[in-house]
Short mmCIF file of C-alpha atoms and ligand atoms in Angstrom, two decimals:
data_model
loop_
_atom_site.label_atom_id
_atom_site.label_comp_id
_atom_site.label_asym_id
_atom_site.label_seq_id
_atom_site.Cartn_x
_atom_site.Cartn_y
_atom_site.Cartn_z
CA MET A 1 127.29 78.76 71.08
CA ALA A 2 124.69 79.45 73.77
CA PRO A 3 122.04 76.75 74.05
CA TYR A 4 118.45 77.34 72.98
CA LEU A 5 116.25 76.86 76.04
CA LEU A 6 113.06 74.92 75.54
CA GLY A 7 110.36 73.46 77.80
CA LEU A 8 109.75 69.86 76.81
CA ARG A 9 106.21 68.57 77.37
CA LEU A 10 106.98 64.92 77.91
CA ASP A 11 103.57 63.69 79.01
CA GLY A 12 103.22 60.07 77.78
CA ARG A 13 106.39 60.24 75.65
CA ARG A 14 109.12 57.63 75.88
CA VAL A 15 112.38 58.74 77.48
CA LEU A 16 115.37 56.40 77.65
CA VAL A 17 117.74 56.59 80.60
CA VAL A 18 120.93 54.54 80.27
CA GLY A 19 122.63 54.04 83.64
CA GLY A 20 121.18 53.36 87.12
CA GLY A 21 123.50 55.35 89.40
CA ARG A 22 123.31 58.66 91.24
CA VAL A 23 122.88 60.80 88.11
CA ALA A 24 119.95 58.70 86.91
CA GLN A 25 118.51 58.85 90.42
CA ARG A 26 118.43 62.65 90.19
CA ARG A 27 117.10 62.80 86.63
CA VAL A 28 114.34 60.17 86.72
CA PRO A 29 112.00 61.82 89.30
CA ALA A 30 111.94 65.08 87.30
CA LEU A 31 111.13 63.14 84.12
CA LEU A 32 108.33 61.32 85.92
CA ASP A 33 106.99 64.63 87.28
CA ALA A 34 106.74 65.81 83.67
CA GLY A 35 104.70 62.69 82.84
CA ALA A 36 107.39 60.93 80.78
CA SER A 37 107.22 57.20 80.20
CA VAL A 38 110.70 56.26 81.43
CA THR A 39 112.62 53.17 80.35
CA LEU A 40 115.81 52.56 82.29
CA VAL A 41 118.56 50.35 80.91
CA SER A 42 121.21 49.25 83.41
CA PRO A 43 122.50 46.01 84.96
CA SER A 44 121.98 47.52 88.45
CA VAL A 45 120.14 50.47 90.05
CA THR A 46 120.30 52.49 93.28
CA PRO A 47 117.78 51.69 96.06
CA ALA A 48 115.86 54.93 95.31
CA LEU A 49 115.44 53.91 91.66
CA ASP A 50 114.50 50.42 92.80
CA ASP A 51 111.56 51.93 94.74
CA LEU A 52 110.31 53.67 91.58
CA ILE A 53 110.65 50.43 89.64
CA ALA A 54 108.88 48.42 92.36
CA THR A 55 105.89 50.79 92.26
CA GLY A 56 105.68 50.42 88.48
CA ARG A 57 106.59 54.03 87.70
CA VAL A 58 109.70 53.11 85.69
CA THR A 59 110.28 50.22 83.25
CA TRP A 60 113.63 48.56 83.97
CA GLU A 61 115.59 46.62 81.35
CA ARG A 62 118.07 44.84 83.62
CA ARG A 63 121.01 44.53 81.25
CA PRO A 64 123.77 46.58 79.63
CA TYR A 65 122.92 49.06 76.87
CA GLN A 66 122.62 47.65 73.36
CA VAL A 67 122.26 49.36 70.00
CA GLY A 68 118.60 49.85 69.17
CA ASP A 69 117.61 50.93 72.72
CA CYS A 70 117.10 54.51 71.50
CA ASP A 71 114.36 53.44 69.10
CA GLY A 72 111.08 55.19 69.78
CA ALA A 73 112.56 57.57 72.38
CA TRP A 74 111.99 61.34 72.20
CA LEU A 75 114.83 62.05 74.57
CA VAL A 76 117.82 60.07 75.85
CA HIS A 77 119.93 60.47 78.98
CA ALA A 78 123.33 58.78 78.82
CA CYS A 79 124.46 58.64 82.43
CA THR A 80 126.54 55.54 82.99
CA ASP A 81 129.98 55.59 84.63
CA HIS A 82 131.53 54.36 81.39
CA ARG A 83 132.65 56.89 78.84
CA ASP A 84 132.57 54.43 75.94
CA VAL A 85 128.97 53.42 76.73
CA ASN A 86 127.85 57.06 76.95
CA THR A 87 129.64 57.74 73.64
CA ALA A 88 127.85 54.81 72.00
CA VAL A 89 124.44 55.89 73.33
CA ALA A 90 125.00 59.49 72.19
CA ALA A 91 126.14 58.30 68.74
CA GLU A 92 123.03 56.17 68.27
CA ALA A 93 120.78 59.02 69.40
CA GLU A 94 122.54 61.49 67.10
CA ALA A 95 122.18 59.14 64.10
CA LYS A 96 118.46 58.85 64.85
CA ARG A 97 118.05 62.63 65.47
CA ILE A 98 117.03 62.17 69.09
CA TRP A 99 118.20 64.71 71.65
CA CYS A 100 120.72 63.16 74.02
CA VAL A 101 122.07 64.51 77.33
CA ARG A 102 125.48 63.15 78.29
CA ALA A 103 126.26 63.39 81.99
CA ASP A 104 130.01 62.85 81.62
CA ASP A 105 131.00 65.34 78.92
CA LYS A 106 129.25 68.68 78.47
CA ASP A 107 131.10 69.48 75.27
CA ALA A 108 130.10 66.18 73.66
CA SER A 109 126.50 66.52 74.85
CA ALA A 110 123.84 67.54 72.33
CA ALA A 111 121.63 68.93 75.08
CA TRP A 112 122.18 70.23 78.62
CA THR A 113 119.79 69.84 81.53
CA PRO A 114 119.35 73.22 83.19
CA ALA A 115 119.29 73.59 86.96
CA SER A 116 115.55 73.80 87.46
CA GLY A 117 113.05 74.63 90.17
CA ARG A 118 109.37 75.32 90.53
CA VAL A 119 107.30 77.69 92.67
CA ASP A 120 103.60 77.08 92.09
CA GLU A 121 103.17 77.21 88.30
CA VAL A 122 106.36 79.20 87.67
CA GLY A 123 109.24 77.10 86.35
CA VAL A 124 112.84 78.33 86.58
CA ALA A 125 115.60 76.86 84.39
CA VAL A 126 119.19 78.06 84.45
CA THR A 127 122.24 77.12 82.40
CA ALA A 128 125.58 78.75 83.14
CA GLY A 129 127.98 77.90 80.35
CA GLY A 130 127.97 74.23 81.31
CA ASP A 131 128.89 74.92 84.98
CA PRO A 132 126.21 73.01 86.92
CA ARG A 133 127.19 74.32 90.40
CA ARG A 134 126.97 77.91 89.28
CA ALA A 135 123.65 77.24 87.57
CA ALA A 136 122.30 75.58 90.72
CA GLY A 137 123.40 78.54 92.85
CA ILE A 138 121.62 81.02 90.58
CA ARG A 139 118.54 78.78 90.47
CA ASP A 140 118.48 78.63 94.30
CA ALA A 141 118.68 82.41 94.53
CA ILE A 142 115.79 82.88 92.09
CA VAL A 143 113.62 80.17 93.60
CA GLY A 144 114.32 81.57 97.09
CA ALA A 145 113.31 85.06 95.98
CA LEU A 146 110.10 83.74 94.42
CA ARG A 147 109.29 81.79 97.56
CA ASP A 148 109.90 84.62 99.98
CA GLY A 149 108.11 87.15 97.79
CA THR A 150 111.20 89.31 97.05
CA VAL A 151 110.42 88.57 93.40
CA ASP A 152 106.67 88.82 93.04
CA ALA A 153 105.61 86.06 90.65
CA ARG A 154 102.00 86.59 91.54
CA ARG A 155 101.76 90.13 90.30
CA HIS A 156 99.46 89.23 87.46
CA ARG A 157 97.34 86.84 89.47
CA THR A 158 94.31 87.64 91.54
CA LYS A 159 95.33 89.68 94.53
CA PRO A 160 94.54 88.15 97.92
CA VAL A 161 91.59 89.77 99.68
CA GLY A 162 90.51 90.34 103.25
CA VAL A 163 92.81 89.92 106.20
CA ALA A 164 95.73 87.55 106.75
CA LEU A 165 96.72 86.81 110.35
CA VAL A 166 100.41 86.14 109.89
CA GLY A 167 102.69 84.71 112.55
CA GLY A 168 106.02 86.50 112.16
CA GLY A 169 108.05 84.12 114.32
CA PRO A 170 110.12 84.98 117.40
CA GLY A 171 112.04 87.97 116.03
CA ASP A 172 114.78 86.86 113.62
CA PRO A 173 113.42 87.86 110.19
CA GLY A 174 114.59 84.51 108.79
CA LEU A 175 112.11 82.69 111.00
CA ILE A 176 108.87 83.79 109.35
CA THR A 177 107.29 81.15 107.09
CA VAL A 178 107.60 81.32 103.29
CA ARG A 179 103.82 81.83 103.03
CA GLY A 180 103.94 84.63 105.59
CA ARG A 181 106.62 86.44 103.65
CA GLN A 182 104.75 86.03 100.37
CA LEU A 183 101.58 87.53 101.81
CA LEU A 184 103.53 90.36 103.43
CA ALA A 185 104.96 91.22 100.03
CA GLN A 186 101.41 91.59 98.67
CA ALA A 187 99.94 93.63 101.51
CA ASP A 188 98.36 97.06 101.01
CA VAL A 189 98.15 97.60 104.75
CA VAL A 190 100.24 96.00 107.50
CA VAL A 191 99.08 96.16 111.10
CA ALA A 192 102.12 95.12 113.11
CA ASP A 193 102.47 94.09 116.74
CA ARG A 194 105.24 95.30 119.01
CA LEU A 195 106.93 91.89 118.83
CA ALA A 196 106.51 91.37 115.07
CA PRO A 197 109.96 91.11 113.43
CA ARG A 198 110.97 94.74 112.85
CA ALA A 199 113.46 93.93 110.11
CA LEU A 200 110.62 92.70 107.88
CA LEU A 201 108.83 96.02 108.18
CA ASP A 202 111.86 97.87 106.82
CA GLU A 203 111.52 95.84 103.61
CA LEU A 204 107.95 96.99 102.88
CA SER A 205 107.52 99.16 99.82
CA PRO A 206 106.82 102.84 100.55
CA ASP A 207 103.22 102.67 99.28
CA VAL A 208 102.26 100.10 101.95
CA GLU A 209 100.42 101.68 104.87
CA LEU A 210 102.07 100.56 108.09
CA ILE A 211 100.04 100.77 111.29
CA ASP A 212 101.89 100.17 114.53
CA ALA A 213 99.37 98.35 116.73
CA ALA A 214 101.50 99.04 119.82
CA LYS A 215 100.76 102.76 119.35
CA VAL A 216 97.00 102.40 119.07
CA PRO A 217 95.76 104.34 122.12
CA TYR A 218 92.83 103.59 124.48
CA GLY A 219 94.34 100.99 126.89
CA ARG A 220 94.55 97.24 126.55
CA SER A 221 91.06 95.92 125.77
CA LEU A 222 89.79 99.02 123.99
CA ALA A 223 92.93 99.04 121.88
CA GLN A 224 92.10 95.50 120.75
CA GLU A 225 88.63 96.65 119.69
CA LYS A 226 90.21 99.52 117.79
CA ILE A 227 92.61 97.09 116.04
CA ASN A 228 89.68 94.86 115.04
CA GLU A 229 87.91 97.93 113.63
CA LEU A 230 91.01 98.96 111.66
CA LEU A 231 91.35 95.49 110.11
CA ILE A 232 87.70 95.49 109.05
CA GLU A 233 87.69 99.10 107.85
CA HIS A 234 90.72 98.66 105.56
CA ALA A 235 89.58 95.26 104.25
CA ARG A 236 86.16 96.76 103.42
CA LYS A 237 87.90 99.34 101.25
CA GLY A 238 89.23 96.44 99.16
CA ARG A 239 92.72 96.54 100.62
CA PHE A 240 94.60 93.40 101.48
CA VAL A 241 95.48 93.65 105.17
CA VAL A 242 98.27 91.67 106.82
CA ARG A 243 98.04 91.52 110.59
CA LEU A 244 101.63 90.71 111.48
CA LYS A 245 102.20 89.23 114.91
CA GLY A 246 105.14 87.95 116.90
CA GLY A 247 105.39 84.16 117.15
CA ASP A 248 102.17 82.34 116.32
CA PRO A 249 98.91 84.31 116.03
CA PHE A 250 97.03 81.87 118.25
CA VAL A 251 99.56 81.55 121.08
CA PHE A 252 98.64 84.38 123.44
CA GLY A 253 98.33 86.53 120.34
CA ARG A 254 94.60 87.36 120.39
CA GLY A 255 94.37 85.95 116.88
CA GLY A 256 91.12 84.20 117.75
CA GLU A 257 89.44 87.46 118.76
CA GLU A 258 90.50 89.16 115.53
CA MET A 259 89.31 86.21 113.51
CA ILE A 260 85.87 86.27 115.16
CA ALA A 261 85.58 90.04 114.65
CA CYS A 262 86.45 89.72 110.93
CA ALA A 263 84.12 86.73 110.46
CA ARG A 264 81.27 88.71 112.06
CA ALA A 265 81.92 91.52 109.60
CA GLY A 266 81.95 89.05 106.68
CA ILE A 267 85.67 89.60 105.97
CA PRO A 268 87.60 86.53 104.72
CA VAL A 269 90.56 85.64 106.93
CA THR A 270 93.64 83.59 106.07
CA VAL A 271 95.69 82.22 108.97
CA VAL A 272 99.42 81.72 108.50
CA PRO A 273 100.87 79.94 111.53
CA GLY A 274 104.15 81.18 112.93
CA ILE A 275 107.02 79.74 114.91
CA THR A 276 106.10 80.44 118.48
CA SER A 277 108.68 81.97 120.82
CA ALA A 278 107.58 79.39 123.39
CA VAL A 279 109.56 76.72 121.56
CA ALA A 280 111.92 78.77 119.38
CA VAL A 281 113.46 80.90 122.12
CA PRO A 282 114.50 77.96 124.35
CA GLY A 283 115.81 76.31 121.17
CA ALA A 284 117.82 79.40 120.22
CA ALA A 285 119.35 79.33 123.71
CA GLY A 286 120.29 75.67 123.23
CA VAL A 287 117.61 74.23 125.55
CA PRO A 288 115.42 71.44 124.13
CA VAL A 289 111.89 71.73 125.56
CA THR A 290 111.65 67.93 125.75
CA HIS A 291 114.42 65.36 126.15
CA ARG A 292 114.18 61.60 126.29
CA GLY A 293 114.31 60.36 129.88
CA VAL A 294 114.19 63.92 131.28
CA SER A 295 110.93 65.56 130.27
CA GLN A 296 108.12 64.14 128.19
CA GLU A 297 105.81 67.11 128.47
CA PHE A 298 106.07 70.88 128.32
CA HIS A 299 103.54 73.43 129.47
CA VAL A 300 103.27 76.88 127.94
CA ILE A 301 101.86 79.40 130.37
CA SER A 302 101.01 83.06 130.07
CA VAL A 303 101.70 84.89 133.32
CA HIS A 304 100.16 88.21 132.32
CA VAL A 305 98.04 87.62 135.42
CA ALA A 306 100.04 86.80 138.57
CA PRO A 307 99.56 83.54 140.52
CA GLY A 308 96.99 84.13 143.24
CA ASP A 309 95.20 86.85 141.26
CA PRO A 310 91.47 86.01 141.16
CA ALA A 311 91.60 86.43 137.36
CA SER A 312 94.24 83.67 136.98
CA THR A 313 93.00 80.39 135.48
CA VAL A 314 96.37 78.60 135.78
CA ASP A 315 96.57 75.46 137.94
CA TRP A 316 99.83 76.38 139.73
CA PRO A 317 99.71 73.47 142.24
CA GLY A 318 99.29 71.07 139.28
CA LEU A 319 102.26 72.64 137.45
CA ALA A 320 104.37 72.46 140.61
CA ARG A 321 103.57 68.75 141.00
CA SER A 322 104.35 67.89 137.37
CA THR A 323 107.89 67.04 136.32
CA GLY A 324 107.41 68.57 132.86
CA THR A 325 109.16 71.63 131.47
CA LEU A 326 107.43 74.95 132.18
CA ILE A 327 107.70 77.68 129.56
CA LEU A 328 106.52 80.94 131.05
CA LEU A 329 105.66 83.93 128.87
CA MET A 330 105.16 87.48 130.12
CA ALA A 331 106.68 86.33 133.39
CA VAL A 332 109.68 88.60 134.02
CA GLU A 333 107.91 91.19 136.14
CA ARG A 334 106.26 88.51 138.29
CA ILE A 335 109.18 86.09 138.52
CA LYS A 336 109.49 86.37 142.32
CA GLU A 337 105.85 85.39 142.96
CA ILE A 338 106.04 82.62 140.37
CA ALA A 339 109.16 81.01 141.84
CA GLU A 340 107.76 81.25 145.39
CA THR A 341 104.44 79.74 144.30
CA LEU A 342 106.10 76.78 142.53
CA VAL A 343 108.35 76.05 145.54
CA ARG A 344 105.49 76.42 148.00
CA ASP A 345 103.39 74.01 145.93
CA GLY A 346 106.11 71.34 145.78
CA ARG A 347 108.80 71.98 143.15
CA SER A 348 112.34 71.76 144.51
CA PRO A 349 114.01 75.14 145.09
CA GLU A 350 117.00 73.64 143.26
CA THR A 351 114.98 73.22 140.02
CA PRO A 352 117.08 74.72 137.19
CA VAL A 353 115.72 77.86 135.52
CA MET A 354 116.86 79.83 132.48
CA VAL A 355 115.57 83.25 131.48
CA VAL A 356 116.13 84.21 127.83
CA GLN A 357 115.65 87.80 126.73
CA ASP A 358 115.33 88.88 123.05
CA GLY A 359 115.51 85.29 121.83
CA THR A 360 116.76 84.79 118.23
CA LEU A 361 117.75 88.47 117.96
CA PRO A 362 121.33 89.79 117.95
CA THR A 363 120.70 91.11 121.49
CA GLN A 364 119.73 87.67 122.85
CA ARG A 365 121.04 86.93 126.33
CA ALA A 366 120.36 84.28 128.93
CA VAL A 367 120.53 84.11 132.70
CA ALA A 368 120.81 80.73 134.43
CA ALA A 369 119.52 80.22 137.96
CA THR A 370 117.38 77.95 140.16
CA LEU A 371 113.90 78.57 141.51
CA SER A 372 115.46 79.86 144.73
CA THR A 373 117.81 82.33 143.01
CA VAL A 374 116.00 83.38 139.85
CA ALA A 375 114.26 86.52 141.17
CA GLU A 376 117.50 87.94 142.49
CA ARG A 377 119.46 87.05 139.34
CA VAL A 378 116.88 88.57 137.02
CA THR A 379 116.97 91.83 138.98
CA ALA A 380 120.78 91.86 139.17
CA ALA A 381 121.12 91.24 135.42
CA GLY A 382 118.44 93.81 134.57
CA VAL A 383 116.48 91.38 132.38
CA ARG A 384 113.68 93.09 130.49
CA PRO A 385 110.74 91.82 128.42
CA PRO A 386 110.41 90.16 126.02
CA ALA A 387 111.77 87.15 127.82
CA ILE A 388 110.94 83.48 128.23
CA VAL A 389 111.42 81.66 131.51
CA ILE A 390 112.24 77.94 131.22
CA VAL A 391 111.81 75.85 134.36
CA GLY A 392 112.92 72.23 134.58
CA GLU A 393 115.71 69.71 134.20
CA VAL A 394 115.97 70.37 130.43
CA VAL A 395 117.92 73.51 131.35
CA LYS A 396 120.71 71.19 132.55
CA VAL A 397 120.52 69.28 129.26
CA GLY A 398 121.07 72.58 127.45
CA GLN A 399 124.08 73.32 129.65
CA GLU A 400 125.49 69.85 128.96
CA ILE A 401 125.07 70.36 125.19
CA GLU A 402 126.88 73.69 125.49
CA MET A 403 129.72 72.15 127.50
CA VAL A 404 130.29 69.34 125.00
CA ARG A 405 130.20 71.81 122.12
CA ALA A 406 132.68 74.13 123.79
CA GLU A 407 135.06 71.21 124.39
CA ARG A 408 134.81 69.64 120.97
CA ILE A 409 134.14 72.41 118.49
CA PRO A 410 136.88 75.03 118.22
C1 SAM B 1 101.78 88.41 124.05
S1 SAM B 1 102.93 87.10 124.06
C2 SAM B 1 102.92 86.67 122.36
C3 SAM B 1 103.50 85.32 122.07
C4 SAM B 1 103.60 85.03 120.59
N1 SAM B 1 102.31 84.98 119.99
C5 SAM B 1 104.36 83.74 120.31
O1 SAM B 1 103.79 82.75 119.83
O2 SAM B 1 105.58 83.74 120.51
C6 SAM B 1 104.45 87.99 124.26
C7 SAM B 1 105.49 87.21 125.08
O3 SAM B 1 106.14 86.27 124.26
C8 SAM B 1 107.46 86.10 124.70
N2 SAM B 1 108.36 86.44 123.58
C9 SAM B 1 108.01 86.75 122.33
N3 SAM B 1 109.09 86.93 121.55
C10 SAM B 1 110.16 86.72 122.33
C11 SAM B 1 111.57 86.75 122.12
N4 SAM B 1 112.10 87.03 120.92
N5 SAM B 1 112.39 86.48 123.16
C12 SAM B 1 111.89 86.18 124.37
N6 SAM B 1 110.57 86.13 124.63
C13 SAM B 1 109.72 86.39 123.63
C14 SAM B 1 107.67 87.03 125.88
O4 SAM B 1 107.39 86.30 127.05
C15 SAM B 1 106.62 88.05 125.60
O5 SAM B 1 106.27 88.76 126.78
#
C-alpha cells in the first residue's frame, strides 16, 4: 500500500531517537529544525551528535534502550545497529499507538521518512517505494529545478520589480549563481551583454523581450547611455528587467554606472554578484591565481587603454616590480606593448605567461609563452578576444599540476 504523506508539525513535541550512530546523526538535525524536543537513548554517540548534546539542543540518556522509553513521545526513530533492539522499540511504539520509523527494515516500519529538501518556504518530500537512493535522486532533481528557477515556485508570490544587475559568470551556463538563474526565470525583459552566457538566453520563454546590448548603436559611451535609458524605460512600465552581464557586474562591467542611473531615476536595483572571468578563467585552465610560497597577491587589470596612453591610470612600473600574479583583461590586441612595458620596467623576459581564450566554454584554448615570446605566439595561434592573460610564476604551478595529473590519472 502506498504511504499517506503528511507534514508533521513537531514544534515543542517530544521525539524519541534510539541509537546514536550515522542514521541518528542524519535524522536529529532535521527534527531539531522542525522544533522537536529530541531525547536520544544510546550508550554512545557520534561526535556530531555530541556537539548537539553539548550545546543543550538534544537530551541524551546515556544507556541502552529500555521498555517505557517511548512514553510521552509523539514520534519514535529506531535506528540502532541491532535488529532485536529496533524490533523491541517498534513493538513498544506500536502498542502505544506512536508512529515509529525503523531504519533497518522498511517493510517492518510503520512510517517512512521521505527524502526531503527545502527551498525558501517550499518543502519537498519524496518516497519511492521504500528505495531511499531513488527518492533522494528525485528530490535532488526537484530541489535543483526550484533553485535554478526551471520550476517557478514563486509564481504566486510578489513579482520582483525594478532592475536586477546579474553577473552571468564567465560563459559556461552552469557558472551563474542560483539567485541569478532564479531572477532570470522571472524577467519580463533581459538586456544581455555580448559576453553574457548565450546558452542561458536560449532558455528564456518566448514572451520575454530580449535586448542584445552589443547591438545597441551609437558608439561606446553613447551606447551605455542608451542602455541606461532602456533599463529605466522598461522598469518604469512595471516590467522586471534583468541586466545580464558576463562575469561580475562590478568588474569592468559598468555595473556601477547603471546602478547610479537607475538610482537617479528612482528605480530599485538588485545586485547579484557573478563569478568573474578574472579568477574563473585561469582556474578553468588549471592555473591557481595564488599559490603558497609562489604568489600571495594577484592584480586584475583592464587594458582597454594601452600602457603609455595618457588615459591609462594603471601603475605599470609598480606592477612590473611586484612579484604577484597579473591577470590582464581586454589585453589581446595590446599584448606586444604590455609585454615590452613589463620587461622594460623590470619583470624578467622569462616570466611565464598563459593566454586563455573562451575560458569555461567548449571552445576554450590556451597558449603558453613567456613575456619575451607571448606577442609572437598569440599572433601565430590567432588568439581572439575574449581572452585572459596570466603573467607570473603561477603559470608554472598550473603546468606542474597538469603534468602530475597526466602521469597519474589515466
Ligand atoms: C568588459 S570585460 C568584462 C569582465 C566581466 N565583468 C568579468 O567579471 O569577467 C571583458 C573581458 O573579460 C575577459 N573575459 C570575459 N569572459 C571571458 C572568457 N570566457 N574567457 C576569457 N576571457 C574572458 C576578456 O578579457 C574580455 O575582454
